[in-house]
Amino acid sequence: MKNILIIGGARSGKSHFAQELALKLGEPVLFVATAVAGDEEMRQRIEKHQQARPSAWSTLEVTTHVGSQISQKIGEAQVVIVDCITLLVSNILSQYSDQTGVPLIEQKLTSEINELVECINHTDASFIIVTNEVGLGLVPANRVGRLYRDLLGRVNQLLAQQVDEIYLMVAGLPVPIKPSRYFSL
């Protein structure tokens, strides 16, 4: 069992690399998609991702409560790809941003990630988790954008502590981050 975090910018090759790793780790594979087809462009992106996956893989499309839904659907899967945490955070932020303050959003998000971590820790399957690094660019101009960047950064830190390996995708190339041969934490 090996748990891996793949992090990078938009269109950096994260999903493709996750699929390559899954094929090397073995089958059966459960692919967990967190995207919502909110507009035509997103629908087309989802369709393109669906076509790129091997037909033998099981797919679970879920917007929240990812950990509990994986637990119900995992079956005999040896590998679980969660693609992606970025959209999961967006789903939760969208669900609660109009109704409540930041502390409740943070609580809901922490609960969501803890549920996923518990699922990871209570299965023998390998997990490959895909997420974006959004903290390297400009400071977002609006409050919700800054909140999203901060929340995703915290979630990425939590997940990084739980995995065995981390790869930063740069221009389609995986750069190993953890474990590091230069230092250990």
XYZ file of C-alpha atoms in Angstrom:
185
model
C 0.000 0.000 0.000
C 1.305 3.413 -1.001
C -0.431 6.773 -0.644
C 0.574 9.523 -3.038
C -0.243 13.238 -3.378
C 0.141 14.832 -6.802
C 0.142 18.621 -6.686
C 0.634 21.208 -9.398
C -0.834 24.029 -11.391
C -3.663 23.890 -13.890
C -2.934 21.738 -16.932
C 0.376 20.559 -15.477
C -0.271 16.858 -16.148
C -1.532 15.860 -12.700
C -4.409 13.649 -13.835
C -2.371 11.944 -16.548
C 0.423 11.156 -14.093
C -2.106 9.859 -11.539
C -3.474 7.458 -14.132
C 0.029 6.279 -15.077
C 0.821 5.594 -11.419
C -2.451 3.720 -10.939
C -1.663 1.431 -13.856
C 1.721 0.642 -12.304
C 0.239 -0.008 -8.857
C -2.290 -2.531 -10.164
C -5.968 -3.072 -10.676
C -8.824 -2.885 -9.938
C -8.933 0.913 -9.789
C -11.669 3.132 -8.372
C -11.618 6.614 -9.895
C -13.284 9.256 -7.698
C -14.284 12.406 -9.590
C -15.292 15.517 -7.639
C -16.080 17.850 -10.557
C -19.472 19.438 -11.118
C -20.457 20.196 -14.722
C -21.628 23.730 -13.981
C -21.189 24.974 -17.544
C -20.476 23.709 -21.050
C -16.700 24.127 -20.815
C -16.576 22.104 -17.597
C -18.857 19.446 -19.073
C -16.446 19.072 -21.992
C -13.451 18.828 -19.648
C -15.197 16.117 -17.617
C -16.068 14.216 -20.784
C -12.453 14.395 -21.988
C -11.225 13.030 -18.641
C -13.805 10.221 -18.764
C -12.660 9.183 -22.233
C -9.011 9.095 -21.116
C -9.684 6.567 -18.339
C -9.501 2.826 -18.946
C -12.996 1.372 -19.303
C -12.233 -1.347 -16.738
C -11.959 1.219 -13.961
C -14.923 1.880 -11.686
C -15.960 5.504 -11.355
C -17.540 7.279 -8.411
C -18.772 10.816 -9.045
C -19.198 12.634 -5.762
C -19.120 16.292 -4.724
C -18.883 15.980 -0.917
C -18.606 13.271 1.759
C -15.904 11.699 -0.371
C -14.417 9.484 2.353
C -17.689 7.852 3.375
C -18.754 7.332 -0.227
C -15.401 5.735 -1.108
C -15.789 3.427 1.903
C -19.160 2.280 0.547
C -17.946 1.806 -3.038
C -14.319 0.618 -2.665
C -15.064 -3.091 -2.970
C -11.991 -4.932 -4.275
C -10.194 -1.822 -5.545
C -6.437 -1.935 -5.022
C -5.973 1.688 -6.100
C -8.184 4.732 -5.525
C -7.602 7.958 -7.457
C -9.253 11.060 -5.974
C -9.326 13.740 -8.680
C -9.417 16.324 -7.338
C -9.205 17.960 -3.925
C -9.221 21.393 -5.572
C -12.785 20.919 -6.765
C -13.831 19.293 -3.491
C -12.748 22.445 -1.636
C -14.592 24.547 -4.214
C -17.734 22.423 -3.791
C -17.735 22.932 -0.029
C -16.954 26.636 -0.286
C -19.795 27.076 -2.791
C -22.198 25.111 -0.619
C -21.595 27.156 2.531
C -20.182 30.561 1.531
C -23.543 32.338 1.262
C -25.001 30.897 4.453
C -22.285 31.112 7.052
C -19.011 32.562 8.168
C -15.471 31.364 7.675
C -15.272 29.293 10.907
C -18.147 27.033 9.823
C -16.682 26.623 6.332
C -13.336 25.664 7.885
C -15.116 23.209 10.197
C -16.994 21.567 7.297
C -13.805 21.326 5.252
C -11.781 19.899 8.143
C -14.510 17.323 8.733
C -14.491 16.407 5.034
C -10.711 15.926 4.950
C -10.673 14.004 8.245
C -13.316 11.670 6.790
C -11.116 11.101 3.729
C -8.015 10.495 5.865
C -9.955 7.999 7.996
C -11.019 6.177 4.841
C -7.399 6.075 3.632
C -6.192 4.750 6.978
C -8.839 2.010 7.174
C -8.271 0.354 3.821
C -5.518 -1.659 2.204
C -5.859 0.167 -1.111
C -3.285 2.646 -2.356
C -4.591 6.199 -2.734
C -3.481 8.702 -5.360
C -4.795 12.155 -4.494
C -4.718 14.978 -7.047
C -4.758 18.634 -5.990
C -3.750 22.054 -7.258
C -1.122 24.379 -5.883
C -2.792 27.787 -5.988
C -0.584 29.663 -3.538
C 2.268 30.486 -5.903
C 0.509 33.159 -7.948
C -0.881 36.593 -7.330
C -2.942 37.327 -4.243
C -6.578 37.005 -5.358
C -8.366 40.336 -5.699
C -11.504 39.341 -3.779
C -12.287 37.898 -0.367
C -13.706 34.585 -1.614
C -10.676 34.032 -3.849
C -8.303 34.638 -0.937
C -10.349 32.366 1.327
C -10.304 29.612 -1.304
C -6.530 29.888 -1.749
C -5.969 29.773 2.013
C -8.338 26.839 2.585
C -6.822 24.779 -0.216
C -3.323 25.524 1.084
C -4.265 24.231 4.542
C -5.948 21.137 3.113
C -2.885 20.376 0.997
C -0.708 20.595 4.112
C -2.987 18.176 5.982
C -2.923 15.685 3.135
C 0.845 16.016 2.683
C 1.297 14.785 6.255
C -0.738 11.643 5.518
C 0.943 10.384 2.349
C 4.110 8.441 1.617
C 5.036 10.281 -1.566
C 4.421 13.729 -3.041
C 5.044 14.780 -6.626
C 4.963 18.382 -7.842
C 3.970 18.493 -11.502
C 5.855 21.074 -13.553
C 5.240 21.282 -17.319
C 4.103 17.656 -17.407
C 7.087 16.378 -15.434
C 6.765 14.866 -11.935
C 9.254 16.344 -9.475
C 9.550 14.165 -6.340
C 9.049 16.186 -3.143
C 8.499 13.480 -0.507
C 10.319 11.455 0.502
C 13.243 13.756 0.006
C 16.756 12.451 -0.194
C 18.060 15.829 0.979
C 16.344 16.106 4.341
C 13.663 14.539 6.462
C 11.119 16.275 8.617
